[in-house]
Structures are given as C-alpha cells and as structure tokens.
Amino acid sequence: MARYKDVIETTEQFRSIMGDPIELVTRKTLSHLDRHCGVFIERSPFVLLASSDTDGNFDVSPKGDPEGFVKIMDKHTLAIPDRPGNRRADSIENILHNPKVGLIFLIPGKTETLRISGTAKIVRDTDLRTSMAVRGRSPEFVIVVEVVEAFFHCSKCMIRSKLWQPDHWPSLEGLPRLAETMVDAGKLELSESELHTLVMNDEVERLY
C-alpha cells in the first residue's frame, strides 16, 4: 500500500502546478566564473561539496578554511584543498568513479549563496599543493573542478531560517557530542569520555 497520496512522478505533473521559471531566472546561469563569482569565492570560508557514486548514492561534504581557500585557476577552473579528515574520503572515492559534482559557497552574514556544478578530478600537483599550504602544511590532494554551470541563489532560505541572526539560533542544550554518537553507532569499547578526548586532540593536532 502506498504511504503517500498524490505523488508527483513526471516533469509535466510538476510543471502543471509549479509553472515555468521566468526568463530573468533562467538567464542568470553562466557557463564560467564571472567577476561576481570570483569576488564571492575569494571571500568565502566555507563550501559544501556534493558528489555521488555510480549507483547514485550521494554525499555532501563541508569544506572550510580561511576565506579564499578555494583557488580560482581561471574562469573555468577551481581548486579545493583536501585537508586532513577521518580518511573516509567519501567525496574523493565518489569523484574517482563519477566526476560530476555540485558546490554551494557561503559567506557568513551574506544571505545569497553561489551555486556551481561541474566535473572534478583529484590531483597531487606539487606546485598547486604548496600554494595551498596553511601553517606550513600542504594538502595531500587537491580537488580540481571544471565549471559547467554557475549562478547565484536568492536569499529566501537564509531569511526564513534566520541562519545569520544569532538571536534566533536554536539552543545547543541537549545535543549530543560527536563522541556520544560514535560510541552509540559503533558499539565501541571506548567510553564516551575517552573518545571525546581523542576527538578534541584530533581537532587540534590534525587540523592541517
């Protein structure tokens, strides 16, 4: 038995309700990075990287560093340093099998976002890696993205969520620490306190 009623299954069904986008919206899409995109990327300290494997299983990975950490190689190419993480490397594993990616750049306090889609490759070019060093440490890998599409996304989601308004932020009280979630999910022999200490040390010692 179907769980939901009135499930939309075709583009025609969807568009009969939604309607078509106006020309003003469709014409804002670029096939390259213009000067506005460049300024935004240079100011952004945070980007979300979406990727998927060949079976269509998606991952979205947050990437953050000092503003301008994503390097603009030319108007068609971006380079994103891959900093030390937990070695799952979901994004890199996906890209090696399916190079199509999506990016959303954010700037704290700015309500618009920049969306980019393209194709990615994983490189270890020494000069490029060295140019992205922080605290004397270069990334082991760089994700190079060839831009296919770029456009700015309107402010409505930020206005609705009040994301950049601290007075409206939800309370953090009662939220689990990362260590608690890992112990519960993995049925680990380590105590939450022991794992929390390891996590905190990792965030200090392996930031770069």
mmCIF file of N, CA and C in Angstrom, residues 49-135:
data_model
loop_
_atom_site.group_PDB
_atom_site.id
_atom_site.type_symbol
_atom_site.label_atom_id
_atom_site.label_comp_id
_atom_site.label_asym_id
_atom_site.label_seq_id
_atom_site.Cartn_x
_atom_site.Cartn_y
_atom_site.Cartn_z
ATOM 1 N N LEU A 49 30.344 20.463 -0.778
ATOM 2 C CA LEU A 49 30.685 19.705 -1.980
ATOM 3 C C LEU A 49 29.783 18.478 -2.077
ATOM 4 N N ALA A 50 28.959 18.429 -3.109
ATOM 5 C CA ALA A 50 28.069 17.284 -3.330
ATOM 6 C C ALA A 50 28.652 16.391 -4.412
ATOM 7 N N SER A 51 28.606 15.083 -4.174
ATOM 8 C CA SER A 51 29.114 14.115 -5.144
ATOM 9 C C SER A 51 28.314 12.833 -5.009
ATOM 10 N N SER A 52 28.445 11.959 -5.997
ATOM 11 C CA SER A 52 27.735 10.677 -5.912
ATOM 12 C C SER A 52 28.551 9.586 -6.579
ATOM 13 N N ASP A 53 28.287 8.345 -6.167
ATOM 14 C CA ASP A 53 28.953 7.227 -6.818
ATOM 15 C C ASP A 53 28.161 6.810 -8.053
ATOM 16 N N THR A 54 28.599 5.770 -8.723
ATOM 17 C CA THR A 54 27.942 5.357 -9.968
ATOM 18 C C THR A 54 26.560 4.760 -9.739
ATOM 19 N N ASP A 55 26.238 4.425 -8.495
ATOM 20 C CA ASP A 55 24.910 3.896 -8.176
ATOM 21 C C ASP A 55 23.941 4.990 -7.756
ATOM 22 N N GLY A 56 24.413 6.245 -7.764
ATOM 23 C CA GLY A 56 23.539 7.348 -7.391
ATOM 24 C C GLY A 56 23.443 7.603 -5.906
ATOM 25 N N ASN A 57 24.355 7.027 -5.121
ATOM 26 C CA ASN A 57 24.383 7.292 -3.682
ATOM 27 C C ASN A 57 25.142 8.596 -3.440
ATOM 28 N N PHE A 58 24.478 9.561 -2.813
ATOM 29 C CA PHE A 58 25.036 10.904 -2.687
ATOM 30 C C PHE A 58 25.706 11.147 -1.342
ATOM 31 N N ASP A 59 26.686 12.036 -1.377
ATOM 32 C CA ASP A 59 27.318 12.566 -0.173
ATOM 33 C C ASP A 59 27.443 14.076 -0.330
ATOM 34 N N VAL A 60 27.327 14.789 0.773
ATOM 35 C CA VAL A 60 27.598 16.226 0.794
ATOM 36 C C VAL A 60 28.633 16.472 1.879
ATOM 37 N N SER A 61 29.779 16.992 1.472
ATOM 38 C CA SER A 61 30.898 17.171 2.395
ATOM 39 C C SER A 61 31.174 18.658 2.615
ATOM 40 N N PRO A 62 31.212 19.108 3.877
ATOM 41 C CA PRO A 62 31.561 20.505 4.149
ATOM 42 C C PRO A 62 33.072 20.706 4.084
ATOM 43 N N LYS A 63 33.486 21.820 3.478
ATOM 44 C CA LYS A 63 34.903 22.172 3.401
ATOM 45 C C LYS A 63 35.064 23.598 3.925
ATOM 46 N N GLY A 64 35.970 23.784 4.878
ATOM 47 C CA GLY A 64 36.162 25.112 5.443
ATOM 48 C C GLY A 64 37.613 25.424 5.711
ATOM 49 N N ASP A 65 37.954 26.704 5.582
ATOM 50 C CA ASP A 65 39.319 27.184 5.753
ATOM 51 C C ASP A 65 39.242 28.711 5.807
ATOM 52 N N PRO A 66 40.376 29.400 5.955
ATOM 53 C CA PRO A 66 40.333 30.860 5.870
ATOM 54 C C PRO A 66 39.744 31.315 4.534
ATOM 55 N N GLU A 67 39.101 32.481 4.547
ATOM 56 C CA GLU A 67 38.431 32.971 3.339
ATOM 57 C C GLU A 67 39.362 32.941 2.130
ATOM 58 N N GLY A 68 38.806 32.568 0.998
ATOM 59 C CA GLY A 68 39.586 32.488 -0.225
ATOM 60 C C GLY A 68 40.382 31.213 -0.369
ATOM 61 N N PHE A 69 40.089 30.206 0.452
ATOM 62 C CA PHE A 69 40.876 28.965 0.394
ATOM 63 C C PHE A 69 40.666 28.195 -0.899
ATOM 64 N N VAL A 70 39.520 28.395 -1.553
ATOM 65 C CA VAL A 70 39.302 27.784 -2.866
ATOM 66 C C VAL A 70 39.977 28.671 -3.904
ATOM 67 N N LYS A 71 40.885 28.089 -4.647
ATOM 68 C CA LYS A 71 41.717 28.851 -5.583
ATOM 69 C C LYS A 71 41.064 28.905 -6.960
ATOM 70 N N ILE A 72 40.957 30.105 -7.507
ATOM 71 C CA ILE A 72 40.432 30.278 -8.860
ATOM 72 C C ILE A 72 41.608 30.182 -9.829
ATOM 73 N N MET A 73 41.644 29.109 -10.606
ATOM 74 C CA MET A 73 42.738 28.902 -11.548
ATOM 75 C C MET A 73 42.544 29.736 -12.814
ATOM 76 N N ASP A 74 41.331 29.757 -13.308
ATOM 77 C CA ASP A 74 40.921 30.590 -14.431
ATOM 78 C C ASP A 74 39.403 30.642 -14.393
ATOM 79 N N LYS A 75 38.777 31.256 -15.382
ATOM 80 C CA LYS A 75 37.327 31.453 -15.310
ATOM 81 C C LYS A 75 36.529 30.162 -15.486
ATOM 82 N N HIS A 76 37.218 29.075 -15.760
ATOM 83 C CA HIS A 76 36.541 27.782 -15.906
ATOM 84 C C HIS A 76 36.981 26.746 -14.870
ATOM 85 N N THR A 77 37.909 27.119 -13.984
ATOM 86 C CA THR A 77 38.523 26.098 -13.128
ATOM 87 C C THR A 77 38.714 26.570 -11.693
ATOM 88 N N LEU A 78 38.354 25.691 -10.747
ATOM 89 C CA LEU A 78 38.553 25.921 -9.319
ATOM 90 C C LEU A 78 39.419 24.814 -8.734
ATOM 91 N N ALA A 79 40.100 25.112 -7.647
ATOM 92 C CA ALA A 79 40.888 24.096 -6.945
ATOM 93 C C ALA A 79 40.573 24.166 -5.455
ATOM 94 N N ILE A 80 40.210 23.022 -4.881
ATOM 95 C CA ILE A 80 39.808 22.941 -3.477
ATOM 96 C C ILE A 80 40.795 22.047 -2.730
ATOM 97 N N PRO A 81 41.471 22.563 -1.705
ATOM 98 C CA PRO A 81 42.394 21.713 -0.941
ATOM 99 C C PRO A 81 41.627 20.677 -0.136
ATOM 100 N N ASP A 82 42.159 19.468 -0.068
ATOM 101 C CA ASP A 82 41.551 18.421 0.754
ATOM 102 C C ASP A 82 42.365 18.296 2.036
ATOM 103 N N ARG A 83 41.844 18.872 3.109
ATOM 104 C CA ARG A 83 42.554 18.878 4.387
ATOM 105 C C ARG A 83 42.375 17.542 5.115
ATOM 106 N N PRO A 84 43.219 17.273 6.134
ATOM 107 C CA PRO A 84 43.103 16.012 6.876
ATOM 108 C C PRO A 84 41.712 15.832 7.476
ATOM 109 N N GLY A 85 41.181 14.631 7.354
ATOM 110 C CA GLY A 85 39.875 14.317 7.914
ATOM 111 C C GLY A 85 39.907 12.974 8.605
ATOM 112 N N ASN A 86 38.839 12.211 8.404
ATOM 113 C CA ASN A 86 38.745 10.909 9.078
ATOM 114 C C ASN A 86 39.130 9.736 8.173
ATOM 115 N N ARG A 87 39.631 10.071 6.986
ATOM 116 C CA ARG A 87 40.092 9.094 6.000
ATOM 117 C C ARG A 87 38.954 8.290 5.349
ATOM 118 N N ARG A 88 37.706 8.659 5.617
ATOM 119 C CA ARG A 88 36.614 8.043 4.852
ATOM 120 C C ARG A 88 36.730 8.451 3.384
ATOM 121 N N ALA A 89 37.014 9.760 3.171
ATOM 122 C CA ALA A 89 37.237 10.280 1.817
ATOM 123 C C ALA A 89 36.079 9.948 0.883
ATOM 124 N N ASP A 90 34.851 10.124 1.375
ATOM 125 C CA ASP A 90 33.680 9.809 0.556
ATOM 126 C C ASP A 90 33.674 10.584 -0.759
ATOM 127 N N SER A 91 33.972 11.884 -0.686
ATOM 128 C CA SER A 91 33.938 12.708 -1.900
ATOM 129 C C SER A 91 34.960 12.239 -2.924
ATOM 130 N N ILE A 92 36.174 11.977 -2.470
ATOM 131 C CA ILE A 92 37.221 11.545 -3.397
ATOM 132 C C ILE A 92 36.886 10.188 -3.998
ATOM 133 N N GLU A 93 36.417 9.266 -3.175
ATOM 134 C CA GLU A 93 36.008 7.954 -3.694
ATOM 135 C C GLU A 93 34.922 8.118 -4.762
ATOM 136 N N ASN A 94 33.958 8.997 -4.500
ATOM 137 C CA ASN A 94 32.894 9.230 -5.479
ATOM 138 C C ASN A 94 33.444 9.811 -6.775
ATOM 139 N N ILE A 95 34.280 10.844 -6.643
ATOM 140 C CA ILE A 95 34.805 11.535 -7.821
ATOM 141 C C ILE A 95 35.619 10.597 -8.705
ATOM 142 N N LEU A 96 36.333 9.665 -8.099
ATOM 143 C CA LEU A 96 37.129 8.715 -8.876
ATOM 144 C C LEU A 96 36.259 7.808 -9.742
ATOM 145 N N HIS A 97 34.994 7.675 -9.378
ATOM 146 C CA HIS A 97 34.072 6.844 -10.156
ATOM 147 C C HIS A 97 33.053 7.666 -10.941
ATOM 148 N N ASN A 98 32.729 8.854 -10.438
ATOM 149 C CA ASN A 98 31.757 9.733 -11.087
ATOM 150 C C ASN A 98 32.196 11.176 -10.848
ATOM 151 N N PRO A 99 32.767 11.840 -11.849
ATOM 152 C CA PRO A 99 33.381 13.148 -11.625
ATOM 153 C C PRO A 99 32.412 14.318 -11.459
ATOM 154 N N LYS A 100 31.130 14.100 -11.647
ATOM 155 C CA LYS A 100 30.182 15.214 -11.559
ATOM 156 C C LYS A 100 29.975 15.641 -10.106
ATOM 157 N N VAL A 101 30.092 16.959 -9.868
ATOM 158 C CA VAL A 101 29.963 17.488 -8.510
ATOM 159 C C VAL A 101 29.121 18.762 -8.509
ATOM 160 N N GLY A 102 28.644 19.114 -7.321
ATOM 161 C CA GLY A 102 27.953 20.375 -7.112
ATOM 162 C C GLY A 102 28.557 21.088 -5.915
ATOM 163 N N LEU A 103 28.591 22.417 -5.962
ATOM 164 C CA LEU A 103 29.169 23.222 -4.890
ATOM 165 C C LEU A 103 28.193 24.315 -4.473
ATOM 166 N N ILE A 104 28.152 24.612 -3.185
ATOM 167 C CA ILE A 104 27.451 25.791 -2.689
ATOM 168 C C ILE A 104 28.417 26.560 -1.793
ATOM 169 N N PHE A 105 28.732 27.790 -2.195
ATOM 170 C CA PHE A 105 29.614 28.654 -1.414
ATOM 171 C C PHE A 105 28.785 29.555 -0.502
ATOM 172 N N LEU A 106 29.238 29.687 0.752
ATOM 173 C CA LEU A 106 28.587 30.557 1.719
ATOM 174 C C LEU A 106 29.581 31.561 2.277
ATOM 175 N N ILE A 107 29.064 32.745 2.622
ATOM 176 C CA ILE A 107 29.828 33.760 3.334
ATOM 177 C C ILE A 107 29.024 34.133 4.573
ATOM 178 N N PRO A 108 29.573 33.992 5.772
ATOM 179 C CA PRO A 108 28.823 34.329 6.978
ATOM 180 C C PRO A 108 28.253 35.747 6.913
ATOM 181 N N GLY A 109 26.952 35.859 7.183
ATOM 182 C CA GLY A 109 26.288 37.151 7.155
ATOM 183 C C GLY A 109 25.706 37.519 5.806
ATOM 184 N N LYS A 110 26.133 36.841 4.759
ATOM 185 C CA LYS A 110 25.630 37.102 3.404
ATOM 186 C C LYS A 110 24.478 36.154 3.120
ATOM 187 N N THR A 111 23.341 36.697 2.714
ATOM 188 C CA THR A 111 22.163 35.848 2.552
ATOM 189 C C THR A 111 22.113 35.125 1.210
ATOM 190 N N GLU A 112 22.761 35.675 0.182
ATOM 191 C CA GLU A 112 22.829 34.951 -1.083
ATOM 192 C C GLU A 112 23.935 33.898 -1.034
ATOM 193 N N THR A 113 23.789 32.868 -1.839
ATOM 194 C CA THR A 113 24.822 31.843 -1.965
ATOM 195 C C THR A 113 25.195 31.688 -3.435
ATOM 196 N N LEU A 114 26.330 31.053 -3.682
ATOM 197 C CA LEU A 114 26.791 30.805 -5.049
ATOM 198 C C LEU A 114 26.783 29.312 -5.309
ATOM 199 N N ARG A 115 26.069 28.917 -6.357
ATOM 200 C CA ARG A 115 25.976 27.501 -6.719
ATOM 201 C C ARG A 115 26.785 27.232 -7.984
ATOM 202 N N ILE A 116 27.558 26.163 -7.951
ATOM 203 C CA ILE A 116 28.384 25.777 -9.098
ATOM 204 C C ILE A 116 28.263 24.275 -9.303
ATOM 205 N N SER A 117 28.158 23.863 -10.549
ATOM 206 C CA SER A 117 28.237 22.437 -10.874
ATOM 207 C C SER A 117 29.333 22.250 -11.911
ATOM 208 N N GLY A 118 29.909 21.055 -11.921
ATOM 209 C CA GLY A 118 30.990 20.807 -12.857
ATOM 210 C C GLY A 118 31.509 19.391 -12.755
ATOM 211 N N THR A 119 32.686 19.179 -13.308
ATOM 212 C CA THR A 119 33.335 17.871 -13.248
ATOM 213 C C THR A 119 34.660 18.020 -12.503
ATOM 214 N N ALA A 120 34.978 17.018 -11.696
ATOM 215 C CA ALA A 120 36.144 17.120 -10.813
ATOM 216 C C ALA A 120 37.175 16.045 -11.102
ATOM 217 N N LYS A 121 38.399 16.346 -10.727
ATOM 218 C CA LYS A 121 39.487 15.361 -10.763
ATOM 219 C C LYS A 121 40.332 15.552 -9.506
ATOM 220 N N ILE A 122 41.028 14.506 -9.119
ATOM 221 C CA ILE A 122 41.883 14.547 -7.935
ATOM 222 C C ILE A 122 43.333 14.651 -8.396
ATOM 223 N N VAL A 123 44.044 15.681 -7.938
ATOM 224 C CA VAL A 123 45.419 15.889 -8.395
ATOM 225 C C VAL A 123 46.371 16.019 -7.201
ATOM 226 N N ARG A 124 47.651 15.763 -7.490
ATOM 227 C CA ARG A 124 48.702 15.908 -6.481
ATOM 228 C C ARG A 124 49.832 16.804 -6.997
ATOM 229 N N ASP A 125 49.492 17.735 -7.858
ATOM 230 C CA ASP A 125 50.461 18.669 -8.403
ATOM 231 C C ASP A 125 51.195 19.381 -7.263
ATOM 232 N N THR A 126 52.510 19.248 -7.240
ATOM 233 C CA THR A 126 53.298 19.768 -6.116
ATOM 234 C C THR A 126 53.186 21.276 -5.978
ATOM 235 N N ASP A 127 53.293 21.997 -7.086
ATOM 236 C CA ASP A 127 53.224 23.459 -7.025
ATOM 237 C C ASP A 127 51.864 23.922 -6.513
ATOM 238 N N LEU A 128 50.811 23.293 -6.991
ATOM 239 C CA LEU A 128 49.465 23.670 -6.565
ATOM 240 C C LEU A 128 49.271 23.370 -5.082
ATOM 241 N N ARG A 129 49.696 22.198 -4.665
ATOM 242 C CA ARG A 129 49.555 21.828 -3.253
ATOM 243 C C ARG A 129 50.336 22.782 -2.356
ATOM 244 N N THR A 130 51.538 23.132 -2.778
ATOM 245 C CA THR A 130 52.369 24.044 -1.989
ATOM 246 C C THR A 130 51.720 25.417 -1.865
ATOM 247 N N SER A 131 51.067 25.870 -2.933
ATOM 248 C CA SER A 131 50.409 27.184 -2.913
ATOM 249 C C SER A 131 49.225 27.220 -1.962
ATOM 250 N N MET A 132 48.761 26.050 -1.529
ATOM 251 C CA MET A 132 47.606 25.965 -0.637
ATOM 252 C C MET A 132 48.000 25.588 0.787
ATOM 253 N N ALA A 133 49.278 25.665 1.082
ATOM 254 C CA ALA A 133 49.757 25.305 2.418
ATOM 255 C C ALA A 133 49.223 26.274 3.472
ATOM 256 N N VAL A 134 48.874 25.729 4.625
ATOM 257 C CA VAL A 134 48.486 26.514 5.798
ATOM 258 C C VAL A 134 49.308 25.997 6.974
ATOM 259 N N ARG A 135 49.890 26.929 7.728
ATOM 260 C CA ARG A 135 50.759 26.558 8.858
ATOM 261 C C ARG A 135 51.894 25.638 8.416
#
